Amino acid sequence: MTTSGDAGTPPDCPNCGFGAPTGAFCVRCGHPLADAAAGGARRGFAAAPHERRLLPALASTLFPQLPRGSLATFRWALALGTALLVGLALGGLSPVALVAAATLVPTLMLVYLYDVDIYEDEPLRVVAVTMAWGVVAGIGVGVVGRLLDPAGSALLDQSTASSVLLRGVALPCLATALAIAGPLVLLPYRKFNDVLDGATFGVAAATCLVGGQVLTESSSVFGSGLRPVGLVWPWVVRVLELGLALPVLAGAAAGAAVGAIWLPHRAPVRDRGALGILGRPAVATAAAAALVCGGSLAQLAVGRATSLALLVALDALALLWLRQVVHLGLVQEAAEVPVGPALVCANCGRQTPRHSFCAHCGVSLLALPKPRPASGSREESGMTTAPDRAPIAHAGRAGASGARLLARRLLLIFGGAIAAIALATTLLVLAAAPGDLEPPCPSGPVGCEPSTRPPLVTRTPWRSTLYGFSLAYDDLRWRLVEESDTALVLRWRSDDSSPWSSQATLRVEGSAPAEPALMVERRLDALRSDIPDLALNDDPRREILNPQIAGRPGAGANACGTVATPQGGNASVDVVVLAAQQP
């Protein structure tokens, strides 16, 4: 080790203790040498030195291997994609907005992986065990959710304990475990020898898993038409949850956990305890599952707007954790690798000694995208543990300009992919939309033939002990779900046991005397806690003519909306409410 007083040798860095060539930053650890107030610790984020490490920045954390110019392009892509989601939701095109939300972050992640060439000459293998695995696992978790938890109207009579156990704990833990399991296939390959590799693989798998699960559990929405009946503002909140909050939470948590699994196997021995208890694979996996479960429980416990705020708070925590993992993965390469000859930094375009960090802008050279070789030779920028990799220059300022042009082209590719997905979804929804309603009596009630159906066989009587009204139902057709002294809840016994089959729930309930129209409005207001976008269906063909119960005139309403689950599932429901007074 040299000292600052030795003639002809670079002074020691106060952070890592190794000789640091003249510059604003240490080329080994990235410590800001020009900032006397920095103390003994690096304040900036290794992938973006202009940002604080304890700042939960979205783009630089999820896409750390980008120079500043390309990073700005990815921020624009996220902003434009978010604006598209909000616009589709405000336009009432909720099925299209749903698909765009499910594919926004995965599409951007695919563009990122291609741009930075993180495949390491193994594109098929990496895509198969990260993004493709995430989609398949997401579909599997979605099918499990549909099988174990009823869809549509049956969601309204689920017990709180059942929803908390299944939707709040079991399914989130299963999804997190599967998201982490896929990338582990790449752990034995020594070419993926960075903690940063593991973190990136975890983010890619988890974001795709969320997208696959959302599309699987929301399949019933596509049969409701291009613009289903329902309020639009709840859908704005919903697509922000599905398009950003949920995939960011799952991706950041899984990425940090996979990075922690990479740590004891791929990091230098001295750095394996740098993350503390969160660097232990078992603890990191449990912490990731706890974050994802927290997001699901928040959606079960509070309303849509409040749950979105809580999800954003959890996103911030997960991003902060992932930033520490990424930062460690970038600075751990400074060990005892000798400083090499000068190269050109692709971020600032200035010459810097060959090592881990640029001496002028402080960016991690490992965090920069790898240039694709022009003549068959494989070249890389950045560096990892010797002797596997060594950093080389990009093509100077001209190369940096070319990278910005590539970023603009990738932005067009991203926009074109989202537009193609939206167009395909529109065509699919139009093809699956229900046709016009056929009246049961084309020439009016007089022209209808007498019904040939057998009379209803009533088998099971029920009576409200509080209000005194009674009824009888066919227990071969209806299954008892819940009963009390004021209400009875029945579910139709469908012959189709598929989780995608239509279901019907009947609730008969007594209440204090009131005008029938007021009772209908009260019931609709109560249903909006579970169906935030519930709105009256003004289609004249669905108008309730002469509403009555047991021959007593009353009031009625026909409404439509969407029941949502924490994992992104959405099920369209039709609601008919009738009310009448006893004489």
Coordinates of C-alpha atoms in Angstrom, one line a residue:
M1 CA 0.0 0.0 0.0
T2 CA 1.3 3.5 -0.8
T3 CA 1.0 6.7 1.2
S4 CA 0.1 10.2 0.1
G5 CA 3.6 11.3 0.8
D6 CA 5.4 8.9 -1.6
A7 CA 6.9 10.8 -4.6
G8 CA 5.6 9.7 -8.0
T9 CA 2.9 7.5 -6.7
P10 CA -0.8 8.3 -6.5
P11 CA -2.2 9.2 -3.0
D12 CA -4.2 6.6 -1.1
C13 CA -8.0 6.8 -1.3
P14 CA -9.4 7.6 2.2
N15 CA -12.2 5.1 1.6
C16 CA -10.6 1.9 0.2
G17 CA -6.9 2.7 1.1
F18 CA -5.5 1.9 -2.3
G19 CA -3.6 4.3 -4.5
A20 CA -6.0 6.5 -6.5
P21 CA -4.9 8.2 -9.7
T22 CA -5.6 11.9 -10.0
G23 CA -9.3 12.6 -10.6
A24 CA -12.6 13.6 -9.0
F25 CA -13.4 10.0 -8.1
C26 CA -11.4 6.9 -7.0
V27 CA -11.2 4.5 -9.9
R28 CA -11.3 1.5 -7.5
C29 CA -14.3 2.3 -5.2
G30 CA -15.8 5.4 -6.7
H31 CA -15.2 7.5 -3.6
P32 CA -15.6 11.3 -4.4
L33 CA -12.0 12.4 -3.8
A34 CA -12.8 16.1 -4.4
D35 CA -15.5 16.2 -1.7
A36 CA -13.7 16.7 1.6
A37 CA -17.0 16.4 3.5
A38 CA -17.7 13.0 2.1
G39 CA -15.9 11.3 5.1
G40 CA -15.0 7.7 4.7
A41 CA -18.1 6.5 2.8
R42 CA -19.3 7.0 -0.7
R43 CA -22.5 9.1 -0.8
G44 CA -23.5 8.6 -4.4
F45 CA -25.1 5.5 -6.1
A46 CA -22.5 3.5 -8.0
A47 CA -24.7 3.2 -11.1
A48 CA -25.6 6.9 -11.1
P49 CA -23.1 9.0 -9.1
H50 CA -25.3 12.1 -9.4
E51 CA -28.0 10.3 -7.2
R52 CA -27.9 9.6 -3.5
R53 CA -27.6 5.9 -2.6
L54 CA -30.5 6.3 -0.1
L55 CA -32.8 7.8 -2.7
P56 CA -35.4 5.3 -4.0
A57 CA -35.0 6.3 -7.7
L58 CA -37.0 4.0 -9.9
A59 CA -35.2 4.0 -13.3
S60 CA -31.6 3.9 -12.1
T61 CA -32.4 1.1 -9.6
L62 CA -34.3 -1.2 -12.0
F63 CA -32.0 -0.4 -15.0
P64 CA -28.6 0.3 -13.4
Q65 CA -26.4 -0.7 -16.4
L66 CA -27.2 2.4 -18.4
P67 CA -25.2 5.6 -19.0
R68 CA -27.0 8.8 -18.1
G69 CA -28.2 9.5 -21.6
S70 CA -29.9 6.2 -22.0
L71 CA -31.2 6.3 -18.5
A72 CA -33.1 9.5 -19.4
T73 CA -34.7 7.7 -22.3
F74 CA -35.9 4.9 -20.1
R75 CA -37.4 7.4 -17.8
W76 CA -39.3 8.9 -20.7
A77 CA -40.5 5.4 -21.7
L78 CA -41.9 4.9 -18.2
A79 CA -43.5 8.3 -18.2
L80 CA -45.1 7.8 -21.6
G81 CA -46.2 4.3 -20.7
T82 CA -47.9 5.5 -17.5
A83 CA -49.6 8.3 -19.4
L84 CA -50.9 5.8 -21.9
L85 CA -52.4 3.6 -19.1
V86 CA -54.1 6.6 -17.5
G87 CA -55.4 7.7 -20.9
L88 CA -56.9 4.3 -21.7
A89 CA -58.5 4.1 -18.3
L90 CA -60.0 7.6 -18.6
G91 CA -61.3 6.6 -22.0
G92 CA -63.2 3.7 -20.5
L93 CA -61.1 1.2 -22.4
S94 CA -60.4 -0.8 -19.3
P95 CA -59.6 -4.2 -21.0
V96 CA -57.0 -2.6 -23.2
A97 CA -55.6 -0.6 -20.2
L98 CA -55.4 -3.8 -18.2
V99 CA -53.3 -5.6 -20.8
A100 CA -51.1 -2.5 -21.3
A101 CA -50.5 -2.4 -17.5
A102 CA -49.6 -6.0 -17.4
T103 CA -47.0 -5.7 -20.2
L104 CA -45.6 -2.2 -19.5
V105 CA -42.7 -3.0 -17.2
P106 CA -41.9 -6.5 -18.7
T107 CA -41.7 -5.0 -22.2
L108 CA -39.3 -2.2 -20.9
M109 CA -37.3 -4.9 -19.1
L110 CA -36.9 -6.9 -22.3
V111 CA -35.7 -3.8 -24.1
Y112 CA -33.2 -3.1 -21.3
L113 CA -31.8 -6.6 -21.3
Y114 CA -31.2 -6.3 -25.0
D115 CA -29.8 -2.9 -24.8
V116 CA -27.1 -3.7 -22.2
D117 CA -26.4 -7.2 -23.5
I118 CA -26.6 -8.8 -20.1
Y119 CA -27.1 -12.2 -21.8
E120 CA -23.3 -13.0 -21.8
D121 CA -23.7 -14.9 -25.1
E122 CA -26.5 -17.0 -23.6
P123 CA -29.7 -15.1 -24.7
L124 CA -32.0 -18.1 -24.9
R125 CA -30.9 -19.5 -21.6
V126 CA -31.2 -16.2 -19.8
V127 CA -34.6 -15.3 -21.3
A128 CA -35.9 -18.8 -20.6
V129 CA -35.1 -18.9 -16.9
T130 CA -36.0 -15.2 -16.2
M131 CA -38.7 -13.6 -18.4
A132 CA -40.2 -16.8 -19.9
W133 CA -40.1 -18.5 -16.6
G134 CA -41.8 -15.5 -14.9
V135 CA -44.6 -15.5 -17.5
V136 CA -45.2 -19.3 -17.1
A137 CA -45.0 -19.1 -13.3
G138 CA -47.4 -16.2 -13.3
I139 CA -49.9 -18.1 -15.4
G140 CA -49.6 -21.0 -13.0
V141 CA -50.1 -18.9 -9.9
G142 CA -53.1 -17.2 -11.6
V143 CA -54.7 -20.6 -12.3
V144 CA -54.1 -21.7 -8.7
G145 CA -55.8 -18.5 -7.6
R146 CA -58.8 -19.1 -9.8
L147 CA -59.1 -22.7 -8.7
L148 CA -58.8 -22.0 -4.9
D149 CA -60.6 -18.7 -4.9
P150 CA -63.9 -18.1 -6.7
A151 CA -64.1 -15.4 -9.3
G152 CA -66.8 -12.9 -10.2
S153 CA -69.8 -12.5 -7.9
A154 CA -68.6 -15.2 -5.6
L155 CA -65.7 -13.0 -4.4
L156 CA -68.3 -10.8 -2.7
D157 CA -69.3 -13.5 -0.1
Q158 CA -65.7 -14.6 0.7
S159 CA -64.9 -14.5 4.4
T160 CA -62.3 -12.1 5.6
A161 CA -60.1 -14.8 7.2
S162 CA -60.2 -16.8 3.9
S163 CA -59.1 -13.8 1.8
V164 CA -56.3 -12.9 4.2
L165 CA -54.9 -16.4 4.3
L166 CA -55.1 -17.1 0.6
R167 CA -54.8 -13.8 -1.1
G168 CA -52.8 -12.0 1.5
V169 CA -50.3 -14.7 2.4
A170 CA -50.3 -18.0 0.5
L171 CA -50.4 -16.7 -3.1
P172 CA -47.9 -13.9 -2.5
C173 CA -45.4 -16.3 -0.9
L174 CA -45.9 -18.8 -3.7
A175 CA -45.3 -16.1 -6.4
T176 CA -42.2 -14.8 -4.6
A177 CA -40.7 -18.3 -4.3
L178 CA -41.3 -19.0 -7.9
A179 CA -39.8 -15.7 -9.0
I180 CA -36.6 -16.4 -7.1
A181 CA -36.4 -20.1 -8.2
G182 CA -36.1 -19.5 -11.9
P183 CA -32.9 -17.4 -11.9
L184 CA -31.2 -19.8 -9.6
V185 CA -30.6 -22.1 -12.6
L186 CA -28.0 -19.5 -13.7
L187 CA -26.1 -19.5 -10.4
P188 CA -23.7 -22.3 -11.3
Y189 CA -22.5 -20.5 -14.5
R190 CA -19.4 -18.6 -13.6
K191 CA -19.9 -16.2 -16.4
F192 CA -22.7 -14.7 -14.4
N193 CA -20.3 -13.9 -11.6
D194 CA -21.7 -10.6 -10.3
V195 CA -24.2 -9.8 -7.6
L196 CA -25.6 -7.4 -10.2
D197 CA -26.3 -10.3 -12.5
G198 CA -28.4 -12.0 -9.9
A199 CA -30.3 -8.9 -9.0
T200 CA -31.1 -8.2 -12.6
F201 CA -32.3 -11.7 -13.2
G202 CA -34.6 -11.6 -10.2
V203 CA -36.2 -8.3 -11.3
A204 CA -36.8 -9.6 -14.8
A205 CA -38.4 -12.8 -13.5
A206 CA -40.7 -11.2 -10.9
T207 CA -42.0 -8.4 -13.2
C208 CA -42.9 -10.9 -15.8
L209 CA -44.6 -13.1 -13.2
V210 CA -46.8 -10.2 -12.1
G211 CA -47.8 -9.6 -15.7
G212 CA -48.7 -13.3 -16.4
Q213 CA -50.7 -13.5 -13.2
V214 CA -52.7 -10.3 -13.9
L215 CA -53.6 -11.5 -17.4
T216 CA -54.6 -15.0 -16.2
E217 CA -56.8 -13.8 -13.3
S218 CA -58.4 -11.1 -15.3
S219 CA -59.4 -13.1 -18.3
S220 CA -63.1 -12.7 -17.6
V221 CA -62.9 -9.0 -18.2
F222 CA -62.2 -9.5 -21.9
G223 CA -65.7 -10.8 -22.5
S224 CA -67.4 -7.6 -21.3
G225 CA -66.8 -5.5 -24.4
L226 CA -64.3 -2.9 -25.3
R227 CA -65.9 -0.3 -23.0
P228 CA -67.7 -2.1 -20.2
V229 CA -70.0 -0.3 -17.9
G230 CA -68.3 1.1 -14.8
L231 CA -66.8 4.3 -13.3
V232 CA -63.5 5.3 -14.9
W233 CA -61.7 6.9 -11.9
P234 CA -61.3 3.6 -9.9
W235 CA -59.7 2.1 -13.1
V236 CA -57.1 4.9 -13.2
V237 CA -56.0 3.8 -9.7
R238 CA -56.2 0.2 -10.7
V239 CA -54.0 0.4 -13.7
L240 CA -51.4 2.4 -11.8
E241 CA -51.3 -0.4 -9.3
L242 CA -51.0 -3.1 -11.9
G243 CA -48.7 -1.3 -14.3
L244 CA -46.2 0.2 -11.8
A245 CA -46.8 -0.4 -8.1
L246 CA -47.2 -4.2 -8.1
P247 CA -44.4 -5.1 -10.7
V248 CA -42.0 -2.6 -9.0
L249 CA -42.6 -4.1 -5.6
A250 CA -42.3 -7.7 -6.7
G251 CA -39.3 -6.9 -9.0
A252 CA -37.3 -5.0 -6.4
A253 CA -38.0 -7.4 -3.6
A254 CA -37.1 -10.5 -5.7
G255 CA -34.1 -8.8 -7.3
A256 CA -32.7 -7.9 -3.9
A257 CA -33.3 -11.5 -2.6
V258 CA -31.7 -13.1 -5.7
G259 CA -28.7 -10.7 -5.4
A260 CA -28.4 -11.8 -1.7
I261 CA -28.3 -15.4 -2.9
W262 CA -25.5 -14.5 -5.4
L263 CA -23.6 -12.7 -2.7
P264 CA -22.0 -15.7 -0.7
H265 CA -21.2 -17.5 -4.0
R266 CA -19.9 -14.8 -6.3
A267 CA -18.7 -11.9 -4.1
P268 CA -15.2 -11.6 -2.6
V269 CA -15.0 -13.0 0.9
R270 CA -14.5 -9.6 2.5
D271 CA -17.8 -8.3 1.0
R272 CA -20.1 -11.2 1.9
G273 CA -21.2 -9.6 5.2
A274 CA -21.6 -6.1 3.7
L275 CA -25.4 -6.4 3.6
G276 CA -25.7 -7.6 7.2
I277 CA -28.5 -9.9 8.0
L278 CA -30.2 -9.1 4.7
G279 CA -27.3 -10.6 2.9
R280 CA -28.3 -14.1 4.2
P281 CA -30.2 -15.9 1.5
A282 CA -32.9 -17.3 3.8
V283 CA -33.5 -14.0 5.5
A284 CA -33.5 -12.1 2.2
T285 CA -36.1 -14.5 0.7
A286 CA -38.3 -14.1 3.8
A287 CA -38.0 -10.3 3.7
A288 CA -39.0 -10.3 0.0
A289 CA -42.0 -12.4 0.7
A290 CA -43.0 -10.1 3.6
L291 CA -42.8 -7.1 1.3
V292 CA -45.0 -8.7 -1.3
C293 CA -47.5 -10.0 1.3
G294 CA -47.6 -6.5 2.8
G295 CA -48.7 -5.1 -0.6
S296 CA -51.5 -7.8 -0.8
L297 CA -52.7 -7.2 2.7
A298 CA -52.8 -3.5 2.1
Q299 CA -55.2 -4.0 -0.8
L300 CA -57.4 -6.2 1.3
A301 CA -57.6 -3.9 4.3
V302 CA -58.2 -0.5 2.8
G303 CA -59.7 1.2 -0.2
R304 CA -58.1 1.6 -3.7
A305 CA -56.6 5.1 -3.3
T306 CA -55.1 4.3 0.2
S307 CA -53.8 0.9 -0.9
L308 CA -52.0 2.6 -3.9
A309 CA -50.3 5.0 -1.4
L310 CA -49.3 2.1 0.8
L311 CA -48.0 0.2 -2.3
V312 CA -45.9 3.2 -3.2
A313 CA -44.4 3.3 0.3
L314 CA -43.5 -0.4 0.1
D315 CA -42.0 0.2 -3.4
A316 CA -39.7 2.8 -1.9
L317 CA -38.5 0.4 0.8
A318 CA -38.0 -2.4 -1.8
L319 CA -36.1 0.0 -4.1
L320 CA -33.9 1.2 -1.3
W321 CA -33.0 -2.4 -0.5
L322 CA -32.3 -3.3 -4.1
R323 CA -30.1 -0.2 -4.4
Q324 CA -27.9 -1.4 -1.6
V325 CA -27.5 -4.8 -3.4
V326 CA -26.8 -3.2 -6.7
H327 CA -24.3 -0.7 -5.2
L328 CA -22.5 -3.5 -3.4
G329 CA -22.3 -5.5 -6.6
L330 CA -20.7 -2.6 -8.4
V331 CA -18.1 -1.6 -5.7
Q332 CA -17.0 -5.1 -4.7
E333 CA -14.9 -5.4 -7.9
A334 CA -12.3 -2.9 -6.7
A335 CA -10.3 -5.4 -4.8
E336 CA -6.7 -5.7 -5.9
V337 CA -7.0 -5.5 -9.6
P338 CA -4.2 -3.2 -11.0
V339 CA -5.0 0.0 -12.6
G340 CA -4.7 -0.4 -16.4
P341 CA -4.1 2.0 -19.4
A342 CA -6.5 4.8 -20.2
L343 CA -9.9 4.1 -21.9
V344 CA -12.8 6.3 -22.9
C345 CA -15.8 6.4 -20.5
A346 CA -19.1 5.8 -22.4
N347 CA -20.9 8.0 -19.8
C348 CA -18.9 11.2 -20.0
G349 CA -16.7 10.6 -23.0
R350 CA -13.5 11.5 -21.2
Q351 CA -10.4 9.3 -20.8
T352 CA -10.1 7.5 -17.5
P353 CA -7.7 4.8 -16.1
R354 CA -8.9 1.3 -16.8
H355 CA -10.5 0.0 -13.6
S356 CA -13.9 -0.1 -11.9
F357 CA -15.0 3.5 -11.8
C358 CA -14.6 6.6 -14.1
A359 CA -12.1 9.1 -12.5
H360 CA -14.1 12.0 -13.9
C361 CA -17.9 11.2 -13.6
G362 CA -17.7 8.4 -11.0
V363 CA -19.9 6.1 -12.9
S364 CA -19.3 2.4 -12.4
L365 CA -17.8 1.1 -15.7
L366 CA -19.3 -2.3 -14.9
A367 CA -22.7 -0.6 -14.9
L368 CA -22.4 0.6 -18.5
P369 CA -23.9 -1.5 -21.4
K370 CA -21.6 -3.8 -23.2
P371 CA -20.9 -2.8 -26.8
R372 CA -21.5 -5.4 -29.4
P373 CA -18.4 -6.5 -31.2
A374 CA -18.1 -5.3 -34.8
S375 CA -15.7 -7.9 -36.1
G376 CA -16.5 -11.1 -34.4
S377 CA -14.5 -10.4 -31.2
R378 CA -16.4 -10.2 -28.0
E379 CA -15.7 -6.9 -26.2
E380 CA -17.1 -5.6 -22.9
S381 CA -17.1 -2.4 -21.0
G382 CA -17.0 -2.3 -17.2
M383 CA -15.4 -5.1 -15.2
T384 CA -16.0 -7.9 -12.8
T385 CA -13.7 -10.0 -10.7
A386 CA -10.4 -10.8 -12.4
P387 CA -9.5 -12.7 -14.4
D388 CA -12.9 -13.2 -16.0
R389 CA -13.4 -9.7 -17.3
A390 CA -11.5 -6.5 -17.9
P391 CA -12.9 -3.1 -19.0
I392 CA -12.3 -1.7 -22.4
A393 CA -13.3 1.6 -24.0
H394 CA -16.4 2.4 -26.0
A395 CA -15.9 4.4 -29.2
G396 CA -15.2 7.8 -27.5
R397 CA -17.7 10.6 -27.9
A398 CA -18.8 9.3 -31.3
G399 CA -19.6 6.0 -29.6
A400 CA -21.6 7.8 -26.9
S401 CA -23.6 9.7 -29.5
G402 CA -24.3 6.4 -31.2
A403 CA -25.6 5.0 -27.9
R404 CA -28.0 7.9 -27.7
L405 CA -29.2 7.2 -31.2
L406 CA -29.7 3.6 -30.2
A407 CA -31.6 4.7 -27.2
R408 CA -34.0 6.7 -29.3
R409 CA -34.5 3.7 -31.6
L410 CA -35.2 1.5 -28.6
L411 CA -37.7 4.0 -27.4
L412 CA -39.5 3.7 -30.7
I413 CA -39.3 -0.1 -30.5
F414 CA -40.8 0.1 -27.0
G415 CA -43.6 2.4 -28.1
G416 CA -44.3 0.2 -31.1
A417 CA -44.5 -2.9 -29.0
I418 CA -47.0 -1.3 -26.5
A419 CA -49.1 0.0 -29.5
A420 CA -49.1 -3.5 -31.1
I421 CA -50.2 -5.0 -27.8
A422 CA -53.0 -2.5 -27.4
L423 CA -54.2 -3.1 -31.0
A424 CA -54.1 -6.9 -30.6
T425 CA -56.0 -6.6 -27.3
T426 CA -58.6 -4.3 -29.0
L427 CA -59.2 -6.9 -31.7
L428 CA -59.4 -9.7 -29.2
V429 CA -61.9 -7.9 -27.0
L430 CA -64.1 -7.0 -30.0
A431 CA -64.1 -10.7 -31.1
A432 CA -65.0 -11.9 -27.6
A433 CA -67.6 -9.3 -26.8
P434 CA -71.1 -10.6 -26.3
G435 CA -73.6 -10.1 -29.1
D436 CA -76.8 -8.2 -29.0
L437 CA -79.4 -9.4 -26.5
E438 CA -82.2 -11.5 -28.0
P439 CA -85.6 -10.8 -26.5
P440 CA -87.2 -14.0 -25.2
C441 CA -90.5 -13.0 -26.9
P442 CA -89.8 -11.5 -30.3
S443 CA -93.4 -10.6 -30.9
G444 CA -94.2 -9.6 -27.3
P445 CA -95.5 -11.6 -24.3
V446 CA -98.6 -12.6 -26.2
G447 CA -96.6 -14.4 -28.9
C448 CA -94.6 -16.5 -26.4
E449 CA -95.3 -20.1 -26.1
P450 CA -96.2 -21.4 -22.7
S451 CA -93.2 -22.5 -20.7
T452 CA -92.4 -26.2 -20.9
R453 CA -90.1 -26.1 -17.9
P454 CA -91.2 -28.1 -14.9
P455 CA -92.4 -26.1 -11.9
L456 CA -89.8 -25.1 -9.2
V457 CA -89.4 -27.8 -6.6
T458 CA -88.8 -26.1 -3.3
R459 CA -86.9 -28.2 -0.9
T460 CA -85.3 -26.1 1.9
P461 CA -87.3 -23.5 3.8
W462 CA -85.7 -20.5 5.4
R463 CA -87.1 -17.8 7.7
S464 CA -85.7 -14.6 9.0
T465 CA -86.2 -14.7 12.8
L466 CA -85.8 -10.9 13.1
Y467 CA -88.1 -9.7 10.3
G468 CA -90.4 -12.7 9.8
F469 CA -90.2 -13.1 6.0
S470 CA -89.6 -16.6 4.6
L471 CA -88.7 -18.4 1.4
A472 CA -87.8 -21.8 0.1
Y473 CA -85.0 -22.8 -2.3
D474 CA -84.0 -25.8 -4.3
D475 CA -80.9 -27.1 -2.6
L476 CA -80.0 -29.1 -5.8
R477 CA -79.6 -25.8 -7.7
W478 CA -78.5 -23.5 -4.9
R479 CA -75.7 -24.0 -2.3
L480 CA -76.0 -22.3 1.1
V481 CA -73.1 -20.0 1.7
E482 CA -74.1 -17.9 4.7
E483 CA -77.2 -17.3 6.8
S484 CA -78.1 -15.2 9.8
D485 CA -81.3 -13.9 11.5
T486 CA -81.5 -11.2 8.8
A487 CA -80.0 -12.5 5.6
L488 CA -79.4 -15.6 3.4
V489 CA -76.7 -16.0 0.8
L490 CA -76.9 -18.7 -1.9
R491 CA -74.6 -19.6 -4.7
W492 CA -75.7 -21.2 -7.9
R493 CA -74.5 -24.8 -8.4
S494 CA -73.0 -24.5 -11.9
D495 CA -72.6 -27.7 -13.9
D496 CA -69.3 -26.2 -15.2
S497 CA -66.6 -26.6 -12.6
S498 CA -64.1 -24.5 -14.6
P499 CA -62.6 -21.6 -12.7
W500 CA -63.5 -19.4 -15.7
S501 CA -67.2 -20.3 -15.7
S502 CA -69.9 -17.8 -14.9
Q503 CA -71.2 -17.8 -11.4
A504 CA -74.2 -16.3 -9.6
T505 CA -74.7 -15.3 -6.0
L506 CA -78.1 -14.5 -4.5
R507 CA -78.4 -12.5 -1.3
V508 CA -81.8 -12.0 0.4
E509 CA -81.7 -9.6 3.3
G510 CA -84.1 -7.8 5.5
S511 CA -83.7 -4.2 6.8
A512 CA -85.4 -1.5 8.8
P513 CA -88.5 -0.1 7.0
A514 CA -87.6 2.5 4.3
E515 CA -88.6 3.5 0.8
P516 CA -87.7 0.8 -1.8
A517 CA -85.6 3.2 -3.9
L518 CA -83.6 4.3 -0.8
M519 CA -82.9 0.7 0.1
V520 CA -81.7 0.0 -3.4
E521 CA -79.3 3.0 -3.3
R522 CA -78.0 2.0 0.2
R523 CA -77.3 -1.5 -1.1
L524 CA -75.4 -0.2 -4.2
D525 CA -73.3 2.1 -1.9
A526 CA -72.4 -0.9 0.3
L527 CA -71.4 -2.9 -2.8
R528 CA -69.0 -0.2 -3.9
S529 CA -66.6 -1.0 -1.1
D530 CA -65.9 -4.3 -3.0
I531 CA -66.7 -3.0 -6.5
P532 CA -65.2 0.5 -6.7
D533 CA -66.2 1.2 -10.3
L534 CA -69.9 0.0 -9.9
A535 CA -72.2 2.1 -12.1
L536 CA -75.8 1.8 -13.3
N537 CA -76.2 0.1 -16.6
D538 CA -78.3 2.5 -18.8
D539 CA -78.8 0.0 -21.6
P540 CA -82.6 0.1 -22.1
R541 CA -82.5 -3.6 -23.0
R542 CA -81.5 -4.3 -19.4
E543 CA -84.0 -2.0 -17.7
I544 CA -86.0 -3.7 -14.9
L545 CA -89.7 -3.4 -15.8
N546 CA -92.2 -3.5 -13.0
P547 CA -89.8 -4.4 -10.2
Q548 CA -91.4 -6.4 -7.4
I549 CA -90.7 -9.1 -4.8
A550 CA -93.3 -11.8 -4.1
G551 CA -95.9 -9.8 -5.9
R552 CA -95.2 -6.6 -3.9
P553 CA -94.2 -3.6 -6.0
G554 CA -90.9 -2.0 -5.3
A555 CA -87.7 -0.5 -6.9
G556 CA -84.8 -2.0 -8.8
A557 CA -81.5 -1.3 -10.4
N558 CA -79.2 -3.0 -12.8
A559 CA -75.5 -2.2 -12.4
C560 CA -72.1 -3.4 -13.6
G561 CA -68.5 -3.2 -12.2
T562 CA -65.3 -5.1 -11.6
V563 CA -64.3 -7.1 -8.5
A564 CA -60.5 -6.9 -7.9
T565 CA -58.1 -9.1 -6.0
P566 CA -54.7 -8.2 -4.6
Q567 CA -52.7 -10.2 -7.1
G568 CA -54.1 -8.2 -10.0
G569 CA -57.2 -10.3 -10.8
N570 CA -60.2 -8.6 -12.1
A571 CA -63.6 -10.1 -12.7
S572 CA -66.6 -8.3 -14.3
V573 CA -69.9 -8.7 -12.5
D574 CA -73.5 -7.8 -13.2
V575 CA -75.5 -6.7 -10.1
V576 CA -79.3 -6.6 -9.9
V577 CA -80.8 -5.1 -6.8
L578 CA -84.5 -5.3 -6.0
A579 CA -86.3 -3.9 -2.9
A580 CA -89.9 -4.0 -1.7
Q581 CA -91.8 -3.3 1.5
Q582 CA -94.0 -5.6 3.4
P583 CA -97.6 -4.3 3.7

